[in-house]
Amino acid sequence: MKIIRKRRNIYALTLAVSICLSVWLCTIFLLEAALAFGAISLIYLLLLVRESRRLYDATLIWDNRIISVPSALISIPGCQMKKDIEETVVSTFGILIGSQIYRWGLDGVHGVRLHAAHIDQERMYLTFGDTSETMRVELLHGMAQKQAVLDAAQKLFHETGVKADITGW
């Protein structure tokens, strides 16, 4: 989330600078340069709006988290990679993997959905995706008490409709 916030702040600062340059160039009657900086300002405004929306989504996921872990093993059919990223957060609204955001059910029937959840004594496995791509995330959850696991499974079921399979407890 820090990366998204930092990128948003950079876009805002660059937008302010390009607007100031555009106005200054207009006052000294360099209209072609002012028009160019005006176009650059428009591009940075669009980037700022997009990044602000991403920050809103990341904040929503962060504020409603079920579990957060320092790293995750992400599997995509055909390849497997271990990402040691800032943090992986599983929420009732989606999953935040570093600066990547996957929101459950945002785009209707064809959007990203949580398909399955499995919790054992050490790991939580989440399978999610849309019609074109499915991902599997393996998280070391660190929950030592059965009640914490049951609470996490209940939250997942209540918010997403996916019943977690709990084994080994």
Short mmCIF file of N, CA and C in Angstrom, two decimals:
data_model
loop_
_atom_site.label_atom_id
_atom_site.label_comp_id
_atom_site.label_asym_id
_atom_site.label_seq_id
_atom_site.Cartn_x
_atom_site.Cartn_y
_atom_site.Cartn_z
N MET A 1 0.83 -1.19 0.00
CA MET A 1 0.00 0.00 0.00
C MET A 1 0.88 1.25 0.00
N LYS A 2 2.06 1.16 0.60
CA LYS A 2 2.96 2.30 0.62
C LYS A 2 3.41 2.66 -0.79
N ILE A 3 3.61 1.66 -1.63
CA ILE A 3 4.03 1.90 -3.00
C ILE A 3 2.95 2.66 -3.77
N ILE A 4 1.70 2.25 -3.59
CA ILE A 4 0.59 2.90 -4.27
C ILE A 4 0.45 4.34 -3.80
N ARG A 5 0.56 4.55 -2.49
CA ARG A 5 0.46 5.91 -1.95
C ARG A 5 1.62 6.79 -2.45
N LYS A 6 2.81 6.25 -2.51
CA LYS A 6 3.97 7.00 -2.98
C LYS A 6 3.79 7.38 -4.45
N ARG A 7 3.33 6.43 -5.26
CA ARG A 7 3.11 6.70 -6.68
C ARG A 7 2.03 7.77 -6.87
N ARG A 8 0.96 7.70 -6.07
CA ARG A 8 -0.09 8.72 -6.14
C ARG A 8 0.45 10.10 -5.80
N ASN A 9 1.28 10.18 -4.77
CA ASN A 9 1.87 11.47 -4.38
C ASN A 9 2.80 12.02 -5.45
N ILE A 10 3.55 11.14 -6.10
CA ILE A 10 4.43 11.59 -7.19
C ILE A 10 3.60 12.13 -8.35
N TYR A 11 2.51 11.44 -8.69
CA TYR A 11 1.64 11.94 -9.76
C TYR A 11 1.03 13.29 -9.40
N ALA A 12 0.63 13.47 -8.16
CA ALA A 12 0.04 14.74 -7.73
C ALA A 12 1.07 15.87 -7.80
N LEU A 13 2.28 15.60 -7.35
CA LEU A 13 3.33 16.62 -7.40
C LEU A 13 3.69 16.97 -8.84
N THR A 14 3.81 15.97 -9.69
CA THR A 14 4.13 16.22 -11.09
C THR A 14 3.01 16.97 -11.79
N LEU A 15 1.77 16.67 -11.45
CA LEU A 15 0.63 17.39 -12.01
C LEU A 15 0.69 18.86 -11.62
N ALA A 16 0.96 19.13 -10.35
CA ALA A 16 1.04 20.52 -9.89
C ALA A 16 2.16 21.28 -10.61
N VAL A 17 3.31 20.64 -10.76
CA VAL A 17 4.43 21.29 -11.45
C VAL A 17 4.10 21.56 -12.91
N SER A 18 3.50 20.59 -13.59
CA SER A 18 3.19 20.78 -15.01
C SER A 18 2.10 21.84 -15.21
N ILE A 19 1.15 21.94 -14.29
CA ILE A 19 0.14 23.00 -14.40
C ILE A 19 0.80 24.36 -14.20
N CYS A 20 1.68 24.46 -13.21
CA CYS A 20 2.38 25.73 -12.98
C CYS A 20 3.22 26.13 -14.19
N LEU A 21 3.92 25.17 -14.77
CA LEU A 21 4.71 25.48 -15.96
C LEU A 21 3.82 25.90 -17.13
N SER A 22 2.70 25.24 -17.28
CA SER A 22 1.78 25.59 -18.36
C SER A 22 1.25 27.01 -18.19
N VAL A 23 0.86 27.37 -16.99
CA VAL A 23 0.36 28.73 -16.73
C VAL A 23 1.47 29.75 -16.94
N TRP A 24 2.66 29.45 -16.47
CA TRP A 24 3.77 30.38 -16.64
C TRP A 24 4.10 30.58 -18.11
N LEU A 25 4.07 29.48 -18.89
CA LEU A 25 4.36 29.60 -20.32
C LEU A 25 3.28 30.39 -21.04
N CYS A 26 2.05 30.32 -20.58
CA CYS A 26 0.97 31.12 -21.17
C CYS A 26 1.20 32.61 -20.90
N THR A 27 1.70 32.92 -19.71
CA THR A 27 1.90 34.34 -19.37
C THR A 27 3.03 34.97 -20.16
N ILE A 28 3.99 34.17 -20.62
CA ILE A 28 5.07 34.74 -21.42
C ILE A 28 4.85 34.47 -22.91
N PHE A 29 3.63 34.07 -23.27
CA PHE A 29 3.17 33.92 -24.65
C PHE A 29 3.94 32.87 -25.45
N LEU A 30 4.31 31.78 -24.82
CA LEU A 30 4.85 30.61 -25.51
C LEU A 30 3.72 29.57 -25.58
N LEU A 31 2.80 29.81 -26.49
CA LEU A 31 1.56 29.03 -26.51
C LEU A 31 1.78 27.57 -26.89
N GLU A 32 2.73 27.29 -27.80
CA GLU A 32 2.97 25.90 -28.19
C GLU A 32 3.50 25.09 -27.00
N ALA A 33 4.43 25.67 -26.27
CA ALA A 33 4.98 24.99 -25.10
C ALA A 33 3.92 24.86 -24.01
N ALA A 34 3.09 25.89 -23.84
CA ALA A 34 2.02 25.84 -22.85
C ALA A 34 1.02 24.75 -23.20
N LEU A 35 0.72 24.60 -24.48
CA LEU A 35 -0.19 23.55 -24.93
C LEU A 35 0.40 22.17 -24.67
N ALA A 36 1.70 22.02 -24.89
CA ALA A 36 2.36 20.74 -24.63
C ALA A 36 2.30 20.40 -23.14
N PHE A 37 2.60 21.38 -22.29
CA PHE A 37 2.53 21.11 -20.85
C PHE A 37 1.09 20.93 -20.38
N GLY A 38 0.15 21.54 -21.07
CA GLY A 38 -1.26 21.31 -20.76
C GLY A 38 -1.65 19.86 -21.06
N ALA A 39 -1.14 19.32 -22.17
CA ALA A 39 -1.41 17.93 -22.51
C ALA A 39 -0.75 16.99 -21.51
N ILE A 40 0.46 17.33 -21.09
CA ILE A 40 1.14 16.53 -20.07
C ILE A 40 0.37 16.57 -18.76
N SER A 41 -0.17 17.75 -18.44
CA SER A 41 -0.97 17.87 -17.21
C SER A 41 -2.21 16.99 -17.27
N LEU A 42 -2.84 16.91 -18.43
CA LEU A 42 -4.01 16.07 -18.59
C LEU A 42 -3.66 14.59 -18.39
N ILE A 43 -2.53 14.18 -18.93
CA ILE A 43 -2.08 12.79 -18.75
C ILE A 43 -1.83 12.49 -17.28
N TYR A 44 -1.14 13.41 -16.59
CA TYR A 44 -0.89 13.20 -15.16
C TYR A 44 -2.16 13.25 -14.34
N LEU A 45 -3.14 14.02 -14.77
CA LEU A 45 -4.43 14.03 -14.06
C LEU A 45 -5.11 12.67 -14.18
N LEU A 46 -5.09 12.08 -15.36
CA LEU A 46 -5.68 10.75 -15.53
C LEU A 46 -4.93 9.69 -14.72
N LEU A 47 -3.60 9.77 -14.70
CA LEU A 47 -2.81 8.84 -13.89
C LEU A 47 -3.10 9.02 -12.40
N LEU A 48 -3.26 10.27 -11.97
CA LEU A 48 -3.57 10.55 -10.57
C LEU A 48 -4.93 9.98 -10.18
N VAL A 49 -5.92 10.12 -11.04
CA VAL A 49 -7.25 9.58 -10.75
C VAL A 49 -7.20 8.05 -10.66
N ARG A 50 -6.48 7.43 -11.59
CA ARG A 50 -6.37 5.97 -11.57
C ARG A 50 -5.67 5.48 -10.31
N GLU A 51 -4.59 6.14 -9.93
CA GLU A 51 -3.85 5.72 -8.75
C GLU A 51 -4.62 6.01 -7.47
N SER A 52 -5.41 7.07 -7.46
CA SER A 52 -6.26 7.35 -6.29
C SER A 52 -7.31 6.27 -6.12
N ARG A 53 -7.87 5.78 -7.21
CA ARG A 53 -8.83 4.67 -7.13
C ARG A 53 -8.17 3.41 -6.62
N ARG A 54 -6.94 3.14 -7.09
CA ARG A 54 -6.21 1.96 -6.60
C ARG A 54 -5.92 2.10 -5.11
N LEU A 55 -5.55 3.30 -4.67
CA LEU A 55 -5.29 3.52 -3.25
C LEU A 55 -6.56 3.33 -2.43
N TYR A 56 -7.69 3.76 -2.96
CA TYR A 56 -8.98 3.55 -2.27
C TYR A 56 -9.25 2.05 -2.12
N ASP A 57 -9.05 1.29 -3.20
CA ASP A 57 -9.28 -0.16 -3.14
C ASP A 57 -8.32 -0.83 -2.16
N ALA A 58 -7.06 -0.42 -2.18
CA ALA A 58 -6.07 -1.00 -1.26
C ALA A 58 -6.41 -0.67 0.18
N THR A 59 -6.88 0.53 0.44
CA THR A 59 -7.27 0.94 1.79
C THR A 59 -8.48 0.15 2.25
N LEU A 60 -9.42 -0.07 1.35
CA LEU A 60 -10.61 -0.86 1.68
C LEU A 60 -10.22 -2.28 2.07
N ILE A 61 -9.32 -2.87 1.31
CA ILE A 61 -8.86 -4.23 1.62
C ILE A 61 -8.08 -4.24 2.93
N TRP A 62 -7.21 -3.26 3.11
CA TRP A 62 -6.39 -3.20 4.33
C TRP A 62 -7.24 -3.02 5.58
N ASP A 63 -8.24 -2.15 5.51
CA ASP A 63 -9.07 -1.87 6.68
C ASP A 63 -9.99 -3.03 7.06
N ASN A 64 -10.29 -3.92 6.13
CA ASN A 64 -11.20 -5.04 6.38
C ASN A 64 -10.47 -6.37 6.26
N ARG A 65 -9.24 -6.42 6.69
CA ARG A 65 -8.43 -7.62 6.51
C ARG A 65 -8.85 -8.74 7.46
N ILE A 66 -8.71 -9.94 6.95
CA ILE A 66 -8.93 -11.14 7.73
C ILE A 66 -7.60 -11.66 8.23
N ILE A 67 -6.62 -11.66 7.33
CA ILE A 67 -5.29 -12.14 7.68
C ILE A 67 -4.27 -11.37 6.84
N SER A 68 -3.11 -11.13 7.41
CA SER A 68 -2.01 -10.53 6.66
C SER A 68 -0.74 -11.30 6.97
N VAL A 69 0.03 -11.59 5.93
CA VAL A 69 1.27 -12.37 6.07
C VAL A 69 2.38 -11.68 5.30
N PRO A 70 3.64 -11.92 5.67
CA PRO A 70 4.74 -11.22 5.01
C PRO A 70 5.07 -11.72 3.61
N SER A 71 4.77 -12.96 3.27
CA SER A 71 5.10 -13.45 1.92
C SER A 71 4.06 -14.48 1.50
N ALA A 72 4.08 -14.78 0.20
CA ALA A 72 3.11 -15.72 -0.34
C ALA A 72 3.75 -16.48 -1.49
N LEU A 73 3.27 -17.69 -1.73
CA LEU A 73 3.66 -18.49 -2.88
C LEU A 73 2.48 -18.41 -3.84
N ILE A 74 2.72 -17.83 -5.00
CA ILE A 74 1.66 -17.60 -5.97
C ILE A 74 1.83 -18.56 -7.12
N SER A 75 0.77 -19.29 -7.45
CA SER A 75 0.80 -20.24 -8.55
C SER A 75 -0.17 -19.82 -9.63
N ILE A 76 0.35 -19.75 -10.84
CA ILE A 76 -0.47 -19.50 -12.02
C ILE A 76 -0.26 -20.72 -12.90
N PRO A 77 -1.31 -21.27 -13.52
CA PRO A 77 -1.11 -22.45 -14.36
C PRO A 77 0.01 -22.23 -15.37
N GLY A 78 1.01 -23.10 -15.31
CA GLY A 78 2.15 -23.00 -16.20
C GLY A 78 3.42 -22.48 -15.53
N CYS A 79 3.30 -21.77 -14.43
CA CYS A 79 4.49 -21.27 -13.74
C CYS A 79 4.19 -21.14 -12.25
N GLN A 80 5.27 -21.10 -11.48
CA GLN A 80 5.12 -20.95 -10.03
C GLN A 80 6.22 -20.02 -9.57
N MET A 81 5.87 -19.06 -8.72
CA MET A 81 6.86 -18.12 -8.24
C MET A 81 6.62 -17.82 -6.77
N LYS A 82 7.69 -17.58 -6.07
CA LYS A 82 7.58 -17.17 -4.68
C LYS A 82 7.88 -15.69 -4.64
N LYS A 83 6.97 -14.95 -4.09
CA LYS A 83 7.14 -13.51 -4.00
C LYS A 83 7.38 -13.15 -2.55
N ASP A 84 8.53 -12.58 -2.28
CA ASP A 84 8.79 -12.00 -0.97
C ASP A 84 8.49 -10.52 -1.10
N ILE A 85 7.29 -10.17 -0.80
CA ILE A 85 6.84 -8.81 -1.00
C ILE A 85 6.56 -8.17 0.35
N GLU A 86 6.23 -6.92 0.30
CA GLU A 86 6.00 -6.16 1.53
C GLU A 86 4.99 -6.86 2.42
N GLU A 87 3.86 -7.22 1.87
CA GLU A 87 2.84 -7.90 2.66
C GLU A 87 1.72 -8.38 1.75
N THR A 88 1.12 -9.50 2.13
CA THR A 88 -0.06 -10.01 1.46
C THR A 88 -1.21 -9.93 2.45
N VAL A 89 -2.30 -9.29 2.02
CA VAL A 89 -3.45 -9.08 2.89
C VAL A 89 -4.67 -9.72 2.25
N VAL A 90 -5.33 -10.61 2.98
CA VAL A 90 -6.58 -11.21 2.55
C VAL A 90 -7.69 -10.49 3.28
N SER A 91 -8.67 -10.05 2.53
CA SER A 91 -9.75 -9.26 3.09
C SER A 91 -11.10 -9.84 2.64
N THR A 92 -12.13 -9.31 3.21
CA THR A 92 -13.47 -9.69 2.78
C THR A 92 -13.79 -9.11 1.40
N PHE A 93 -13.02 -8.10 0.97
CA PHE A 93 -13.27 -7.46 -0.32
C PHE A 93 -12.29 -7.88 -1.41
N GLY A 94 -11.22 -8.57 -1.05
CA GLY A 94 -10.25 -8.98 -2.05
C GLY A 94 -8.92 -9.35 -1.42
N ILE A 95 -7.90 -9.35 -2.25
CA ILE A 95 -6.55 -9.68 -1.78
C ILE A 95 -5.59 -8.63 -2.33
N LEU A 96 -4.68 -8.22 -1.49
CA LEU A 96 -3.65 -7.24 -1.83
C LEU A 96 -2.32 -7.97 -1.75
N ILE A 97 -1.67 -8.16 -2.90
CA ILE A 97 -0.39 -8.86 -2.97
C ILE A 97 0.65 -7.83 -3.39
N GLY A 98 1.37 -7.30 -2.42
CA GLY A 98 2.31 -6.21 -2.72
C GLY A 98 1.53 -4.98 -3.16
N SER A 99 1.69 -4.61 -4.43
CA SER A 99 0.91 -3.49 -4.96
C SER A 99 -0.15 -3.96 -5.96
N GLN A 100 -0.30 -5.28 -6.10
CA GLN A 100 -1.34 -5.83 -6.96
C GLN A 100 -2.63 -5.99 -6.16
N ILE A 101 -3.74 -5.57 -6.74
CA ILE A 101 -5.03 -5.63 -6.07
C ILE A 101 -5.96 -6.54 -6.86
N TYR A 102 -6.55 -7.48 -6.18
CA TYR A 102 -7.57 -8.35 -6.76
C TYR A 102 -8.81 -8.22 -5.89
N ARG A 103 -9.86 -7.60 -6.45
CA ARG A 103 -11.10 -7.41 -5.68
C ARG A 103 -12.11 -8.46 -6.11
N TRP A 104 -12.74 -9.09 -5.11
CA TRP A 104 -13.74 -10.12 -5.40
C TRP A 104 -15.00 -9.47 -5.95
N GLY A 105 -15.51 -10.00 -7.05
CA GLY A 105 -16.82 -9.63 -7.56
C GLY A 105 -16.98 -8.20 -8.03
N LEU A 106 -15.91 -7.51 -8.34
CA LEU A 106 -16.01 -6.12 -8.73
C LEU A 106 -16.62 -5.95 -10.13
N ASP A 107 -16.29 -6.85 -11.05
CA ASP A 107 -16.75 -6.73 -12.43
C ASP A 107 -17.89 -7.69 -12.74
N GLY A 108 -18.72 -7.96 -11.77
CA GLY A 108 -19.88 -8.80 -12.00
C GLY A 108 -19.52 -10.27 -12.17
N VAL A 109 -20.25 -10.94 -13.04
CA VAL A 109 -20.08 -12.38 -13.24
C VAL A 109 -18.71 -12.70 -13.81
N HIS A 110 -18.18 -11.83 -14.65
CA HIS A 110 -16.92 -12.12 -15.33
C HIS A 110 -15.70 -11.59 -14.58
N GLY A 111 -15.87 -11.04 -13.41
CA GLY A 111 -14.76 -10.47 -12.65
C GLY A 111 -14.04 -11.51 -11.81
N VAL A 112 -13.09 -11.06 -11.03
CA VAL A 112 -12.31 -11.92 -10.15
C VAL A 112 -13.20 -12.40 -9.01
N ARG A 113 -13.17 -13.70 -8.79
CA ARG A 113 -13.96 -14.31 -7.72
C ARG A 113 -13.07 -15.26 -6.94
N LEU A 114 -13.37 -15.36 -5.66
CA LEU A 114 -12.72 -16.37 -4.83
C LEU A 114 -13.44 -17.68 -5.09
N HIS A 115 -12.69 -18.70 -5.55
CA HIS A 115 -13.30 -19.97 -5.90
C HIS A 115 -13.23 -20.99 -4.77
N ALA A 116 -12.09 -21.04 -4.09
CA ALA A 116 -11.92 -22.05 -3.04
C ALA A 116 -10.96 -21.54 -1.98
N ALA A 117 -11.16 -22.04 -0.77
CA ALA A 117 -10.27 -21.74 0.34
C ALA A 117 -10.03 -23.03 1.13
N HIS A 118 -8.78 -23.25 1.48
CA HIS A 118 -8.41 -24.44 2.24
C HIS A 118 -7.44 -23.99 3.33
N ILE A 119 -7.70 -24.39 4.57
CA ILE A 119 -6.85 -24.00 5.69
C ILE A 119 -6.39 -25.27 6.41
N ASP A 120 -5.06 -25.39 6.54
CA ASP A 120 -4.53 -26.47 7.37
C ASP A 120 -3.79 -25.83 8.55
N GLN A 121 -3.01 -26.60 9.27
CA GLN A 121 -2.39 -26.07 10.49
C GLN A 121 -1.33 -25.01 10.21
N GLU A 122 -0.72 -25.03 9.04
CA GLU A 122 0.33 -24.07 8.74
C GLU A 122 -0.03 -23.07 7.67
N ARG A 123 -0.84 -23.49 6.71
CA ARG A 123 -1.05 -22.66 5.52
C ARG A 123 -2.53 -22.45 5.21
N MET A 124 -2.77 -21.36 4.48
CA MET A 124 -4.08 -21.09 3.91
C MET A 124 -3.89 -21.04 2.40
N TYR A 125 -4.71 -21.77 1.67
CA TYR A 125 -4.64 -21.82 0.22
C TYR A 125 -5.90 -21.16 -0.34
N LEU A 126 -5.72 -20.17 -1.18
CA LEU A 126 -6.85 -19.48 -1.81
C LEU A 126 -6.73 -19.63 -3.32
N THR A 127 -7.82 -20.02 -3.96
CA THR A 127 -7.87 -20.10 -5.41
C THR A 127 -8.87 -19.06 -5.88
N PHE A 128 -8.43 -18.18 -6.76
CA PHE A 128 -9.29 -17.12 -7.24
C PHE A 128 -8.93 -16.78 -8.68
N GLY A 129 -9.81 -16.06 -9.33
CA GLY A 129 -9.54 -15.63 -10.69
C GLY A 129 -10.81 -15.33 -11.44
N ASP A 130 -10.64 -15.08 -12.72
CA ASP A 130 -11.78 -14.83 -13.60
C ASP A 130 -11.84 -15.95 -14.64
N THR A 131 -12.58 -15.72 -15.71
CA THR A 131 -12.76 -16.77 -16.70
C THR A 131 -11.49 -17.05 -17.50
N SER A 132 -10.58 -16.10 -17.59
CA SER A 132 -9.38 -16.29 -18.41
C SER A 132 -8.17 -16.76 -17.61
N GLU A 133 -8.10 -16.46 -16.32
CA GLU A 133 -6.92 -16.81 -15.54
C GLU A 133 -7.31 -17.16 -14.11
N THR A 134 -6.70 -18.23 -13.59
CA THR A 134 -6.93 -18.64 -12.21
C THR A 134 -5.58 -18.63 -11.49
N MET A 135 -5.59 -18.11 -10.28
CA MET A 135 -4.37 -18.06 -9.47
C MET A 135 -4.61 -18.81 -8.17
N ARG A 136 -3.52 -19.33 -7.62
CA ARG A 136 -3.58 -19.99 -6.32
C ARG A 136 -2.52 -19.35 -5.44
N VAL A 137 -2.93 -18.92 -4.27
CA VAL A 137 -2.02 -18.27 -3.34
C VAL A 137 -1.89 -19.16 -2.11
N GLU A 138 -0.66 -19.39 -1.69
CA GLU A 138 -0.37 -20.18 -0.50
C GLU A 138 0.22 -19.24 0.54
N LEU A 139 -0.45 -19.14 1.68
CA LEU A 139 -0.04 -18.21 2.74
C LEU A 139 0.29 -18.98 4.01
N LEU A 140 1.41 -18.64 4.64
CA LEU A 140 1.71 -19.14 5.98
C LEU A 140 0.92 -18.28 6.95
N HIS A 141 -0.17 -18.80 7.51
CA HIS A 141 -1.09 -17.94 8.26
C HIS A 141 -0.64 -17.64 9.69
N GLY A 142 0.05 -18.52 10.35
CA GLY A 142 0.54 -18.26 11.70
C GLY A 142 -0.53 -18.29 12.79
N MET A 143 -1.70 -18.81 12.49
CA MET A 143 -2.76 -18.92 13.50
C MET A 143 -2.54 -20.21 14.29
N ALA A 144 -2.39 -20.08 15.60
CA ALA A 144 -2.08 -21.24 16.44
C ALA A 144 -3.32 -21.83 17.11
N GLN A 145 -4.40 -21.06 17.19
CA GLN A 145 -5.59 -21.53 17.87
C GLN A 145 -6.68 -21.87 16.85
N LYS A 146 -7.39 -22.94 17.15
CA LYS A 146 -8.44 -23.39 16.25
C LYS A 146 -9.55 -22.35 16.12
N GLN A 147 -9.84 -21.63 17.18
CA GLN A 147 -10.91 -20.63 17.14
C GLN A 147 -10.57 -19.50 16.17
N ALA A 148 -9.31 -19.10 16.09
CA ALA A 148 -8.90 -18.07 15.14
C ALA A 148 -9.10 -18.54 13.70
N VAL A 149 -8.80 -19.82 13.45
CA VAL A 149 -9.01 -20.39 12.12
C VAL A 149 -10.49 -20.44 11.80
N LEU A 150 -11.30 -20.85 12.76
CA LEU A 150 -12.75 -20.91 12.54
C LEU A 150 -13.33 -19.52 12.30
N ASP A 151 -12.82 -18.52 13.02
CA ASP A 151 -13.28 -17.15 12.81
C ASP A 151 -12.93 -16.65 11.40
N ALA A 152 -11.71 -16.93 10.96
CA ALA A 152 -11.29 -16.53 9.61
C ALA A 152 -12.14 -17.23 8.56
N ALA A 153 -12.40 -18.52 8.74
CA ALA A 153 -13.23 -19.26 7.80
C ALA A 153 -14.66 -18.72 7.78
N GLN A 154 -15.18 -18.36 8.93
CA GLN A 154 -16.53 -17.80 9.02
C GLN A 154 -16.62 -16.46 8.30
N LYS A 155 -15.61 -15.60 8.49
CA LYS A 155 -15.59 -14.31 7.79
C LYS A 155 -15.55 -14.50 6.29
N LEU A 156 -14.71 -15.43 5.83
CA LEU A 156 -14.64 -15.71 4.39
C LEU A 156 -15.99 -16.18 3.86
N PHE A 157 -16.63 -17.08 4.59
CA PHE A 157 -17.92 -17.59 4.14
C PHE A 157 -18.98 -16.50 4.15
N HIS A 158 -19.00 -15.72 5.20
CA HIS A 158 -20.03 -14.68 5.32
C HIS A 158 -19.89 -13.60 4.23
N GLU A 159 -18.67 -13.22 3.92
CA GLU A 159 -18.45 -12.12 2.98
C GLU A 159 -18.35 -12.56 1.52
N THR A 160 -17.87 -13.78 1.26
CA THR A 160 -17.66 -14.21 -0.13
C THR A 160 -18.55 -15.38 -0.54
N GLY A 161 -19.11 -16.08 0.42
CA GLY A 161 -19.93 -17.24 0.09
C GLY A 161 -19.12 -18.50 -0.15
N VAL A 162 -17.81 -18.45 0.05
CA VAL A 162 -16.95 -19.60 -0.15
C VAL A 162 -16.66 -20.23 1.20
N LYS A 163 -16.98 -21.51 1.30
CA LYS A 163 -16.75 -22.23 2.56
C LYS A 163 -15.34 -22.81 2.55
N ALA A 164 -14.56 -22.45 3.55
CA ALA A 164 -13.18 -22.93 3.64
C ALA A 164 -13.14 -24.34 4.16
N ASP A 165 -12.32 -25.18 3.52
CA ASP A 165 -12.07 -26.53 4.02
C ASP A 165 -10.99 -26.44 5.08
N ILE A 166 -11.28 -26.93 6.27
CA ILE A 166 -10.34 -26.87 7.38
C ILE A 166 -9.91 -28.30 7.68
N THR A 167 -8.59 -28.54 7.60
CA THR A 167 -8.06 -29.89 7.87
C THR A 167 -6.91 -29.80 8.87
N GLY A 168 -6.70 -30.87 9.61
CA GLY A 168 -5.57 -30.97 10.51
C GLY A 168 -5.77 -30.34 11.87
N TRP A 169 -6.95 -29.91 12.21
CA TRP A 169 -7.19 -29.29 13.51
C TRP A 169 -7.93 -30.27 14.32
#
